[in-house]
Coordinates of C-alpha atoms and ligand atoms in Angstrom, one line a residue:
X1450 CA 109.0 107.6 87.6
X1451 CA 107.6 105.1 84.8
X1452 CA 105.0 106.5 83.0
X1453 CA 102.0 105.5 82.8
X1454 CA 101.1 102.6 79.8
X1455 CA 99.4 104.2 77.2
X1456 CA 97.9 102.3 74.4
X1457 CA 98.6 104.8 71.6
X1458 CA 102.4 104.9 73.0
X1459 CA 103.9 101.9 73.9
X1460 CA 104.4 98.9 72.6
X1461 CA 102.9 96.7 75.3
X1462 CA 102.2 97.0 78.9
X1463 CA 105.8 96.1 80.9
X1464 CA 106.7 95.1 84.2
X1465 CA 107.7 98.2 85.3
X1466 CA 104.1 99.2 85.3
X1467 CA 102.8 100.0 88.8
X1468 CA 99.4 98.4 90.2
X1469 CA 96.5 100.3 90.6
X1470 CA 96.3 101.8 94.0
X1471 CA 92.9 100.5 93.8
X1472 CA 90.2 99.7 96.8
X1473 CA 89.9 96.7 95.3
X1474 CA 93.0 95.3 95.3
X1475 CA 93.3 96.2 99.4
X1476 CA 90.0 94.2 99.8
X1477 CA 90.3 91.1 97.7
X1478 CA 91.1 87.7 98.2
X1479 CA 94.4 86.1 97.6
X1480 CA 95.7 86.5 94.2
X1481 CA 95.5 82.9 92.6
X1482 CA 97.3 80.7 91.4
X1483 CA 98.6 80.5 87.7
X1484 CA 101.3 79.3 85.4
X1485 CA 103.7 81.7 85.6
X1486 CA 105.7 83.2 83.0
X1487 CA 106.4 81.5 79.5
X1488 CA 109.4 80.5 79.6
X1489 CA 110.0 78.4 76.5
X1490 CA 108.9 78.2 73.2
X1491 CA 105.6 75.9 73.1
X1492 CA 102.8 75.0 70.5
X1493 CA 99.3 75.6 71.6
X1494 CA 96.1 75.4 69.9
X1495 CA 94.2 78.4 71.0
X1496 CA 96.3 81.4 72.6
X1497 CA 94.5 83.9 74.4
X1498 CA 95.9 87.2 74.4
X1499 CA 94.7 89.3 77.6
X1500 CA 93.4 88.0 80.9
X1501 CA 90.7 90.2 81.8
X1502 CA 86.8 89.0 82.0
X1503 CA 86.6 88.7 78.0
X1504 CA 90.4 86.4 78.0
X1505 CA 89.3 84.9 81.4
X1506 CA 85.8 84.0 80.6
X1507 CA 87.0 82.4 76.8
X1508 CA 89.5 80.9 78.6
X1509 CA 86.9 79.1 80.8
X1510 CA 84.2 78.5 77.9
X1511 CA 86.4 77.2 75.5
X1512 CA 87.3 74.5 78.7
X1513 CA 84.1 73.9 80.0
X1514 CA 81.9 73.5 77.0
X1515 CA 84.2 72.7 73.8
X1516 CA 87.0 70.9 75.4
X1517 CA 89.7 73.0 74.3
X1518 CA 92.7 73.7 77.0
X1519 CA 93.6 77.1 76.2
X1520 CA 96.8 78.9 76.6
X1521 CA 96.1 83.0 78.6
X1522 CA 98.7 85.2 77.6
X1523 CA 98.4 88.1 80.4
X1524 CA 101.3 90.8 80.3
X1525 CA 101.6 91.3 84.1
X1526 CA 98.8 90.0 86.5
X1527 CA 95.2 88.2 86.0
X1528 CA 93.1 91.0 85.8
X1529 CA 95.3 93.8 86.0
X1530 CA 93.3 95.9 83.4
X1531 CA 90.3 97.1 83.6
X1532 CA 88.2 93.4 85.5
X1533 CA 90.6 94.1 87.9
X1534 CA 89.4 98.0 88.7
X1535 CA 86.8 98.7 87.3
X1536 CA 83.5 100.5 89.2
X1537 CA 82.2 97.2 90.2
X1538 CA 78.2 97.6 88.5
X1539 CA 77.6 94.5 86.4
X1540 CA 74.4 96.0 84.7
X1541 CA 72.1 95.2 81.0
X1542 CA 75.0 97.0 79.5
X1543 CA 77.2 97.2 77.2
X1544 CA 78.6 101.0 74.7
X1545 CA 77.5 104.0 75.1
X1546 CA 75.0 104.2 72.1
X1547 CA 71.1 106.0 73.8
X1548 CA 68.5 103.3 73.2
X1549 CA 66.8 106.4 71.0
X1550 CA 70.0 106.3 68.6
X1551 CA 70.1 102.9 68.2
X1552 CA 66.5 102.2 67.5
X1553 CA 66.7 105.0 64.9
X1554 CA 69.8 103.9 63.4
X1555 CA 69.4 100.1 63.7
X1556 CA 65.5 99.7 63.6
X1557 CA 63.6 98.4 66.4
X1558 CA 64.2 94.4 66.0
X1559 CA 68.1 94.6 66.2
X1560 CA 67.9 97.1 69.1
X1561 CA 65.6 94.2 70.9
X1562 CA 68.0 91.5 69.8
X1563 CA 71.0 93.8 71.1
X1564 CA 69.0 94.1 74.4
X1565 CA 68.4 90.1 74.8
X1566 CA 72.4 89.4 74.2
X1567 CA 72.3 92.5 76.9
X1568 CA 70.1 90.9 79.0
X1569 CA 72.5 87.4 78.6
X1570 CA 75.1 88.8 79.9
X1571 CA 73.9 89.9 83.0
X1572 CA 72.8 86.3 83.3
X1573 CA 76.1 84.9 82.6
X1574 CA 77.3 86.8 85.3
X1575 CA 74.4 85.4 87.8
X1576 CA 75.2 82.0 86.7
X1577 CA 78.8 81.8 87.3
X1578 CA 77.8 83.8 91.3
X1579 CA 75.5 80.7 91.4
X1580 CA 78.6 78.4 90.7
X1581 CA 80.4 79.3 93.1
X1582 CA 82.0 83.0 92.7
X1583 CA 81.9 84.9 96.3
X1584 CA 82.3 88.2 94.8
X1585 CA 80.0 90.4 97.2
X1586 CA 77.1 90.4 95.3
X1587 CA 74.8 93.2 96.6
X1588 CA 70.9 93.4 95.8
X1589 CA 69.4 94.5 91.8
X1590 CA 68.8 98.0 91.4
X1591 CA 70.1 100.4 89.1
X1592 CA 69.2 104.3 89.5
X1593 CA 69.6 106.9 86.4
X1594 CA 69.5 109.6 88.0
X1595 CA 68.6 113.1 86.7
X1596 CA 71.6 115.7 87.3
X1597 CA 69.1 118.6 85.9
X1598 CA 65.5 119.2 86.1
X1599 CA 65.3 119.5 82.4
X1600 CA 66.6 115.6 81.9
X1601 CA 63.4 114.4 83.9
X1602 CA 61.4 114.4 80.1
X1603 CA 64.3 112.6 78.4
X1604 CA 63.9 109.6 81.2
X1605 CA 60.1 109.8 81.2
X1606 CA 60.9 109.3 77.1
X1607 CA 63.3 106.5 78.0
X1608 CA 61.0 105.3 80.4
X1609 CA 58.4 104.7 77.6
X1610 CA 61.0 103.3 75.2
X1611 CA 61.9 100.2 77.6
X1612 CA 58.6 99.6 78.0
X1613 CA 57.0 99.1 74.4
X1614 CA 60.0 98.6 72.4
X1615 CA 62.6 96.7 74.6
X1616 CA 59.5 95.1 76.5
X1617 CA 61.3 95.8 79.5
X1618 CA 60.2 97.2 83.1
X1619 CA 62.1 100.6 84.0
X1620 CA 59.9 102.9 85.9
X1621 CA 60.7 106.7 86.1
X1622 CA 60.5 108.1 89.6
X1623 CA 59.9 111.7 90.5
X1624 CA 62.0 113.1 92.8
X1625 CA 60.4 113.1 95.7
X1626 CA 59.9 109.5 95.9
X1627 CA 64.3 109.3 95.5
X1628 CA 64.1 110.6 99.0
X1629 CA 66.1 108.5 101.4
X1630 CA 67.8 106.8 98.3
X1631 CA 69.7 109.5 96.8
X1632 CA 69.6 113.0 98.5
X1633 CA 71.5 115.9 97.3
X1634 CA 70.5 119.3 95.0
X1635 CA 70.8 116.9 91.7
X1636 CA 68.2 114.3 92.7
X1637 CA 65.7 115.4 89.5
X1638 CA 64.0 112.1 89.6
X1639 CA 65.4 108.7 88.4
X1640 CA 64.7 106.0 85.8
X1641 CA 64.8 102.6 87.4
X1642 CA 66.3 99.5 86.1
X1643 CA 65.4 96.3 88.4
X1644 CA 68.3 94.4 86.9
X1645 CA 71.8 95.2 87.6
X1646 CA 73.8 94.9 90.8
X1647 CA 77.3 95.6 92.2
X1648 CA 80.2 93.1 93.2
X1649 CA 84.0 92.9 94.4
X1650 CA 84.9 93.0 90.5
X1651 CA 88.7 91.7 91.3
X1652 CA 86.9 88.9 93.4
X1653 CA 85.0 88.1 90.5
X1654 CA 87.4 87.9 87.8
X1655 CA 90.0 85.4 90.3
X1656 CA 86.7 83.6 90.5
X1657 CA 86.5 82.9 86.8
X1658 CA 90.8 82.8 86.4
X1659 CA 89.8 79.8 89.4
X1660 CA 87.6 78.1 87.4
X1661 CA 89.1 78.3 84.0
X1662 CA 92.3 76.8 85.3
X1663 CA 89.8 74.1 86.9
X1664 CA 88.5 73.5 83.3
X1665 CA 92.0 73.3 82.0
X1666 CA 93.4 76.7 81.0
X1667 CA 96.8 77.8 81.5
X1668 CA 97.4 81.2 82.5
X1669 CA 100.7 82.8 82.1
X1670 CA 101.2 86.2 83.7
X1671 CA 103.7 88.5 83.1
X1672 CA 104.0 87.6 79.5
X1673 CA 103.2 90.1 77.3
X1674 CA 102.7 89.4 73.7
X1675 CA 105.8 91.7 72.1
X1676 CA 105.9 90.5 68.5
X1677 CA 103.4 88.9 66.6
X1678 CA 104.5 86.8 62.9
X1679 CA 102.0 84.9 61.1
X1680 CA 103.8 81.2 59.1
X1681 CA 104.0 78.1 58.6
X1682 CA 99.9 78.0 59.0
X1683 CA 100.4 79.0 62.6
X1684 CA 100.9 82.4 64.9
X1685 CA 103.6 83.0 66.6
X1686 CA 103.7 85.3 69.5
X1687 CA 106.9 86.6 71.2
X1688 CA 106.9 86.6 74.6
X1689 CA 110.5 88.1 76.7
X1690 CA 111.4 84.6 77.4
X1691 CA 109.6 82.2 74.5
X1692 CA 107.5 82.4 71.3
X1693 CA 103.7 80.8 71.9
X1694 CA 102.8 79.2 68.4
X1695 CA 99.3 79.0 68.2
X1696 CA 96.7 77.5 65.7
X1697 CA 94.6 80.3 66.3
X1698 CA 94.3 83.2 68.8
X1699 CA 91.7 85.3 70.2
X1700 CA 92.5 88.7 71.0
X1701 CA 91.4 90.2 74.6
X1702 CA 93.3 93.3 75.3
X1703 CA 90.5 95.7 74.9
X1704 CA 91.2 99.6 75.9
X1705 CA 94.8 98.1 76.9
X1706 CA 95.2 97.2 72.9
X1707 CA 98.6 98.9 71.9
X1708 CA 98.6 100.4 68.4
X1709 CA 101.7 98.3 67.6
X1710 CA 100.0 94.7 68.8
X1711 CA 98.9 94.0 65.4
X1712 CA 98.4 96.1 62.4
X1713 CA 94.9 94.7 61.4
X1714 CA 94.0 95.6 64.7
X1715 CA 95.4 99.1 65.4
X1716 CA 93.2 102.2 65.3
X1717 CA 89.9 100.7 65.4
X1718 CA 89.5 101.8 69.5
X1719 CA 90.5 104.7 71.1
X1720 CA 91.6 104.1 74.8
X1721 CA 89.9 106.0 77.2
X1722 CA 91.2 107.1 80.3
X1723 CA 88.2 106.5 83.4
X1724 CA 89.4 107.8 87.1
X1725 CA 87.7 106.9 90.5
X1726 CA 88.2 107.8 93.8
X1727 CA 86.9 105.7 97.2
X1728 CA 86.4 108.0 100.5
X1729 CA 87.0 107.3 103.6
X1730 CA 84.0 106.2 106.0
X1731 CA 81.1 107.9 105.9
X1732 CA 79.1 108.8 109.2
X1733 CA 75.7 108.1 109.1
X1734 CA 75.2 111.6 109.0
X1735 CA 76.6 111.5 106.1
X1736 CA 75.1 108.5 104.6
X1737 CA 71.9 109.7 105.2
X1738 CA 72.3 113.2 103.3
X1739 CA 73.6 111.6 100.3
X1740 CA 73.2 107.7 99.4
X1741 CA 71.5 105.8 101.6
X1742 CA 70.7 103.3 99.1
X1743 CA 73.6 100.9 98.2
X1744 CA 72.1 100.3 94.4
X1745 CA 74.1 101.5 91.4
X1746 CA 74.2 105.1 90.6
X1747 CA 74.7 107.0 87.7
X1748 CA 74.2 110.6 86.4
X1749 CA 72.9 112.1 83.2
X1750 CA 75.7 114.4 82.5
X1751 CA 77.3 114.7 79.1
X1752 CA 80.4 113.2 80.9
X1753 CA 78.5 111.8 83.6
X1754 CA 79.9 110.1 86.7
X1755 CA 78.8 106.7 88.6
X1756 CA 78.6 106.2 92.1
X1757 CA 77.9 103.8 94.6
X1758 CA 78.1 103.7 98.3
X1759 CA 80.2 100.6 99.7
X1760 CA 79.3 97.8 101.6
X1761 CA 81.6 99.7 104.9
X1762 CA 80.4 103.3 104.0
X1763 CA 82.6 104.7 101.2
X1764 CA 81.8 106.7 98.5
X1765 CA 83.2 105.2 95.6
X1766 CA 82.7 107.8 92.8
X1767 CA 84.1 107.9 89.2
X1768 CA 84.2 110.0 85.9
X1769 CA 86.3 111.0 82.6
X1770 CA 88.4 113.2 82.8
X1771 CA 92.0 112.8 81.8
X1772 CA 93.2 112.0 77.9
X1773 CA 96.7 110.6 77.8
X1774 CA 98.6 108.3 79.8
X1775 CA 101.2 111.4 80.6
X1776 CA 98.3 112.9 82.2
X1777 CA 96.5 110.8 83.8
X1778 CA 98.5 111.3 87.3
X1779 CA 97.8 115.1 87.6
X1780 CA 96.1 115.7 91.0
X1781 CA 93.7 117.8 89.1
X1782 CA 92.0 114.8 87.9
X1783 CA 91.6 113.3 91.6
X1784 CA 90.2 117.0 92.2
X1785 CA 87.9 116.9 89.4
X1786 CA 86.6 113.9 90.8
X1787 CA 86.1 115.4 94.1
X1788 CA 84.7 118.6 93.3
X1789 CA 82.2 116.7 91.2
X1790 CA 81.2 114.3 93.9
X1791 CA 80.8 117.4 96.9
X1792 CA 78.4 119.3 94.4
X1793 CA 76.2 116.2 94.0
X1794 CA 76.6 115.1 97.6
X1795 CA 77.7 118.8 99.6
X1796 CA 77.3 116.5 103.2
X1797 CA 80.6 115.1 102.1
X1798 CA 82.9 118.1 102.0
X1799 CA 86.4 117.5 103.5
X1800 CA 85.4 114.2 103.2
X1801 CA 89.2 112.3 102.9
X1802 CA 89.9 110.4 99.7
X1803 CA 91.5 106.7 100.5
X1804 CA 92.2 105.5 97.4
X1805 CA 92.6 107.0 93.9
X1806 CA 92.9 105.0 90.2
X1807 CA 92.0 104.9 86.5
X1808 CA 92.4 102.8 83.6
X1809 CA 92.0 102.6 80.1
X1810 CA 88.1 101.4 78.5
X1811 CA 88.2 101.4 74.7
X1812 CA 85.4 103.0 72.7
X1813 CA 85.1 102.8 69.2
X1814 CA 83.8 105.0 66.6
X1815 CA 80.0 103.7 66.4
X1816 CA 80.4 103.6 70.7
X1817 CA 79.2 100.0 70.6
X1818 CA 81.2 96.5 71.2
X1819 CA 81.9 94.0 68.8
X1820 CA 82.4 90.3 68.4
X1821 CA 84.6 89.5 65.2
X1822 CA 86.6 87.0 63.6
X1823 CA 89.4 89.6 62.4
X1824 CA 89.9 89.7 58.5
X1825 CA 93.3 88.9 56.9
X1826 CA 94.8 86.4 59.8
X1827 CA 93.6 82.9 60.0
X1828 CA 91.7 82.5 63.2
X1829 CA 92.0 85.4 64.5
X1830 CA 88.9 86.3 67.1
X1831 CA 88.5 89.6 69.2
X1832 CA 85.8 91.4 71.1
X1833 CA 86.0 94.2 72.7
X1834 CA 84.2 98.2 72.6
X1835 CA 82.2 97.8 75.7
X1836 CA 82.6 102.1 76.0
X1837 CA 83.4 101.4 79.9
X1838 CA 80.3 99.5 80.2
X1839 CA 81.9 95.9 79.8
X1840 CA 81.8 93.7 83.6
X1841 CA 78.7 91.7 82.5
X1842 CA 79.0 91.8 78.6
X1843 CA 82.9 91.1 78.4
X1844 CA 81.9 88.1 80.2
X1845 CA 79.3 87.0 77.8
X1846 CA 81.2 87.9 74.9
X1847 CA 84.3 85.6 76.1
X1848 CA 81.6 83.0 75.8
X1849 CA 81.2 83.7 72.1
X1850 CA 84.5 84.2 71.3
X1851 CA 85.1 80.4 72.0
X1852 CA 82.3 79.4 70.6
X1853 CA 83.7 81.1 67.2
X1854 CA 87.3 79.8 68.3
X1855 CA 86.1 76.2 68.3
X1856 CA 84.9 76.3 65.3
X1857 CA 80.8 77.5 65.7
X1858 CA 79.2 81.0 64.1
X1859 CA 77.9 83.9 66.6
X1860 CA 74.4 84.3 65.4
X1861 CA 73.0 87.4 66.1
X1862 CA 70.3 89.9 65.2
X1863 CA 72.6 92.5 67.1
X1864 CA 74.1 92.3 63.4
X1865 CA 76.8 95.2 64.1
X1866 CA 78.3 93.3 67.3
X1867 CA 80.5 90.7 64.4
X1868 CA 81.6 93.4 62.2
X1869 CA 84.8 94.6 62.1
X1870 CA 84.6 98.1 63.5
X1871 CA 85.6 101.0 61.1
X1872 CA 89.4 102.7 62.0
X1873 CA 89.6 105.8 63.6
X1874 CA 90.9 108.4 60.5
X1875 CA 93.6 110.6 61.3
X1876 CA 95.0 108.3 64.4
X1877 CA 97.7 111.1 65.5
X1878 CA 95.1 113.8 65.8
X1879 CA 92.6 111.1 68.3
X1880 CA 93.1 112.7 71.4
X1881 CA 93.0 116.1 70.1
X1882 CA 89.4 115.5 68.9
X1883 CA 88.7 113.7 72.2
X1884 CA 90.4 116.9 74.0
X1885 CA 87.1 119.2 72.2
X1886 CA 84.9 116.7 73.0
X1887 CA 84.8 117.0 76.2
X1888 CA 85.3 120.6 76.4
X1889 CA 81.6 120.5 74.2
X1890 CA 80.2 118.3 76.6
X1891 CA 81.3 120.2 80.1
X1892 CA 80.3 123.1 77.8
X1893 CA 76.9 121.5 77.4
X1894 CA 76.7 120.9 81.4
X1895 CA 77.6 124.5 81.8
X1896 CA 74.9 125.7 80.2
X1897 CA 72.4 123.5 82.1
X1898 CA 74.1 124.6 85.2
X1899 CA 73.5 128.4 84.8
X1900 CA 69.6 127.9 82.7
X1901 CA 68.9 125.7 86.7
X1902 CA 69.9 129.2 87.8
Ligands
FAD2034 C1 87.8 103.0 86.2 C2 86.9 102.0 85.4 C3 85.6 101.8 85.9 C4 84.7 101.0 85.2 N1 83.5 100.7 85.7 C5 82.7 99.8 85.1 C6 81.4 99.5 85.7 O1 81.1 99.9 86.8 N2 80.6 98.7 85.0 C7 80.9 98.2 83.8 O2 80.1 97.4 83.2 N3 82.2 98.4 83.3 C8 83.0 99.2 83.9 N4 84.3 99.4 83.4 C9 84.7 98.7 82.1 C10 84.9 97.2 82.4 O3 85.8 97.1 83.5 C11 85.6 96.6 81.1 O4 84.7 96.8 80.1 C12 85.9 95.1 81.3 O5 86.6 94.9 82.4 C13 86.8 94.7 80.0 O6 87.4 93.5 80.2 P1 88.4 93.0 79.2 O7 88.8 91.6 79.7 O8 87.9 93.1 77.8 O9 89.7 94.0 79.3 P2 90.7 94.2 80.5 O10 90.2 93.8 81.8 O11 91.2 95.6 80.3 O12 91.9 93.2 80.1 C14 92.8 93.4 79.1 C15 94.1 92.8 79.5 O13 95.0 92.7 78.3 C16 96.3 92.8 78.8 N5 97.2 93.1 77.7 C17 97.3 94.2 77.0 N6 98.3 94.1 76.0 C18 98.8 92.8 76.2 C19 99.8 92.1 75.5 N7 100.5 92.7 74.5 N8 100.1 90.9 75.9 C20 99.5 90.3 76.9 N9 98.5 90.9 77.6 C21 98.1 92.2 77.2 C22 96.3 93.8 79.9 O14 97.3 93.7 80.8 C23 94.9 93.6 80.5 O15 95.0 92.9 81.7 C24 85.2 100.3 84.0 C25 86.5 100.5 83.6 C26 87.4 101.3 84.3 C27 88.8 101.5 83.8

């Protein structure tokens, strides 16, 4: 069997690579059309390496509001990364940084502007649904929910924070009024974000591929970028079957960055592997004793998991688990998942599993995204970081990347989001700190478990 791709291994993801056995993928529309492989060398003025919702959405931008054609250079299918299987909640999100950190860190005016390029996002995502993309939108509602009783004070801290610093309306909600939206023994209370919804995300991303092409993008699939050269005032990009020489490039490959892509690029993300599992049917029996609200779900756990119900009664549920590409496959992961999702919701035991999957989000080592054009390489632009908390803001920061790419500054009081993030030190030894990590933080939920006692 081919293993799994794995950023930190290979050079680039190949066509032996298996699709996701993903819900998704049995639900969606009909793959779209596109422009097939390269097959010749060609000259292009702005390559786009990576057609996922940041590649897609650039793609689409630079078309539809610079008038630049752009040239998607997607290694096997539109969206076969992440936008393609991810856990479908487009929410204000984006990293994994607390609002408490990054107030302290950042000071209270840059976490507000962070929060308004947020809040953008979400609306780029409403405003291309209102073009046109059918994509399943269900109804706003977001639900932190508290896994332990001694969480409830951080959300009612939380709570507060939104409201006089972000200026923003979550309400904390005590656990009896959760009842009949999220049963179960770890319904602690909730914090409640009015903004934030789920979709079909594979639906969504053919929507934009659809629409960029409309606007004048070509995407090529199954042409991965395997050699990159910098001459002549121009970048050439090996593909299997032709070299792409581009003017300038913007880089869109996120968690499913290889180490070997580029060497200005490598080490500054860590690929991390996320899993999810889809049920079967529930009864409504079932539905009842454990989600009867459709919203978005997730927990506070150290390595907390995210939930939703389906629009035909599945449980979709997902979590970290697994670290390297070698591993990912082990049924103890699916296990982990399953084991995790009957303690929250025990109505669902022997529950059958339908559909299992993962793939890779990219976190780097401040946990939040970033927006940069890349030192050393003329016109070179990436984003990326979004910490597995990218469907809205990958969108809106394909957007900027355009913007940059045709020639316009990204001006932002998020002032980290357009520096270059720092590298990862020691890059063979990664995993092995990601490995204690998460022993510290199921450690951590350990002891919560046993003080609930
Ligand atoms: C299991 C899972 C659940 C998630 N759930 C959520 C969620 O509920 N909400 C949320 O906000 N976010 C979620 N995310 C994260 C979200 O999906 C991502 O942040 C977002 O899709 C990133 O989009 P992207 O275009 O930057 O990257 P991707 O969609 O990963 O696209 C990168 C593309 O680059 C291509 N590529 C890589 N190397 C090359 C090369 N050398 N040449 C050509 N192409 C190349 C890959 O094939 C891939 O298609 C989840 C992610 C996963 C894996």
């Amino acid at each position: 069997m081919v293993q799994m791709y794995d950023p930190l291994v290979h050079p680039f993801p190949d066509g032996r690579q298996s699709n996701p056995d993903s819900y998704w993928s049995k639900v969606g529309q009909e793959t779209p059309d596109d422009d097939g492989a390269v097959d010749s060398d060609i000259d292009v003025d702005v390559a786009i390496i990576g057609g996922g919702y940041t590649g897609l959405s650039a793609a689409l931008a630079l078309g539809r509001e610079h008038g630049i054609s752009a040239t998607v250079l997607e290694a096997r299918s539109s969206a076969w990364g992440c936008s393609g299987r991810n856990g479908s909640f487009a929410r204000i999100s984006g990293g994994r940084v607390p609002w408490s950190t990054l107030v302290k860190k950042y000071g209270p005016d840059v976490a507000t502007a962070y929060f308004g390029e947020l809040r953008q996002g979400l609306e780029t995502v409403r405003a291309l649904i209102a073009d046109g993309i059918d994509c399943d939108k269900q109804p706003d509602g977001v639900y932190k929910v508290a896994t332990f009783g001694s969480h409830v004070d951080t959300l009612k801290r939380e709570e507060e924070l939104y409201n006089s610093i972000l200026g923003y309306p979550a309400r904390f909600m005590a656990a009896d009024s959760l009842r009949g939206i999220h049963e179960g023994p770890e319904s602690h209370g909730a914090l409640h974000l009015p903004d934030g919804f789920s979709i079909d995300p594979l639906k969504f991303a053919q929507g934009i591929h659809r629409m960029a092409r409309s606007n004048g993008a070509r995407i090529h699939t199954n042409s991965p970028v395997v050699g990159w050269e910098s001459k002549g005032g121009a970048h050439h990009l090996a593909t299997p079957a032709g070299t792409v020489r581009a003017k300038r490039v913007i880089v869109a490959t996120n968690g499913y960055t290889s180490s070997q892509l580029h060497p200005q690029l490598a080490g500054r993300i860590l690929p991390v592997h996320s899993q999810i599992i889809v049920t079967a049917p529930m009864t409504q029996a079932q539905v009842e004793a454990s989600l009867p609200s459709g919203s978005c779900m997730f927990d506070t756990r150290g390595l907390l998991f995210y939930y939703r119900r389906l629009p035909d009664n599945r449980m979709l549920f997902g979590g970290r688990s697994a670290i390297s590409g070698a591993d990912a496959g082990a049924p103890r992961h699916r296990q982990y998942l399953y084991d995790a999702m009957t303690r929250k919701f025990p109505a669902l035991a022997g529950i059958g599993v339908a559909h299992w999957w993962g793939g890779w989000v990219a976190v780097t080592r401040n946990s939040l995204p970033f927006c940069y054009r890349v030192s050393g390489l003329s016109d070179v632009f990436t984003a990326g970081g979004y910490a597995g908390s990218g469907v809205s803001f990958s969108v809106h920061l394909g957007t900027r990347l355009a913007m940059m790419a045709a020639g316009k500054p990204f001006e932002t009081g998020a002032t980290f989001l357009t520096r270059e993030p720092e590298r990862y030190p020691f890059a063979s030894f990664i995993r092995l700190g990601q490995w204690m990590a998460y022993r510290w933080l199921h450690a951590k939920d350990a002891r919560e478990v046993r003080k609930a006692d």
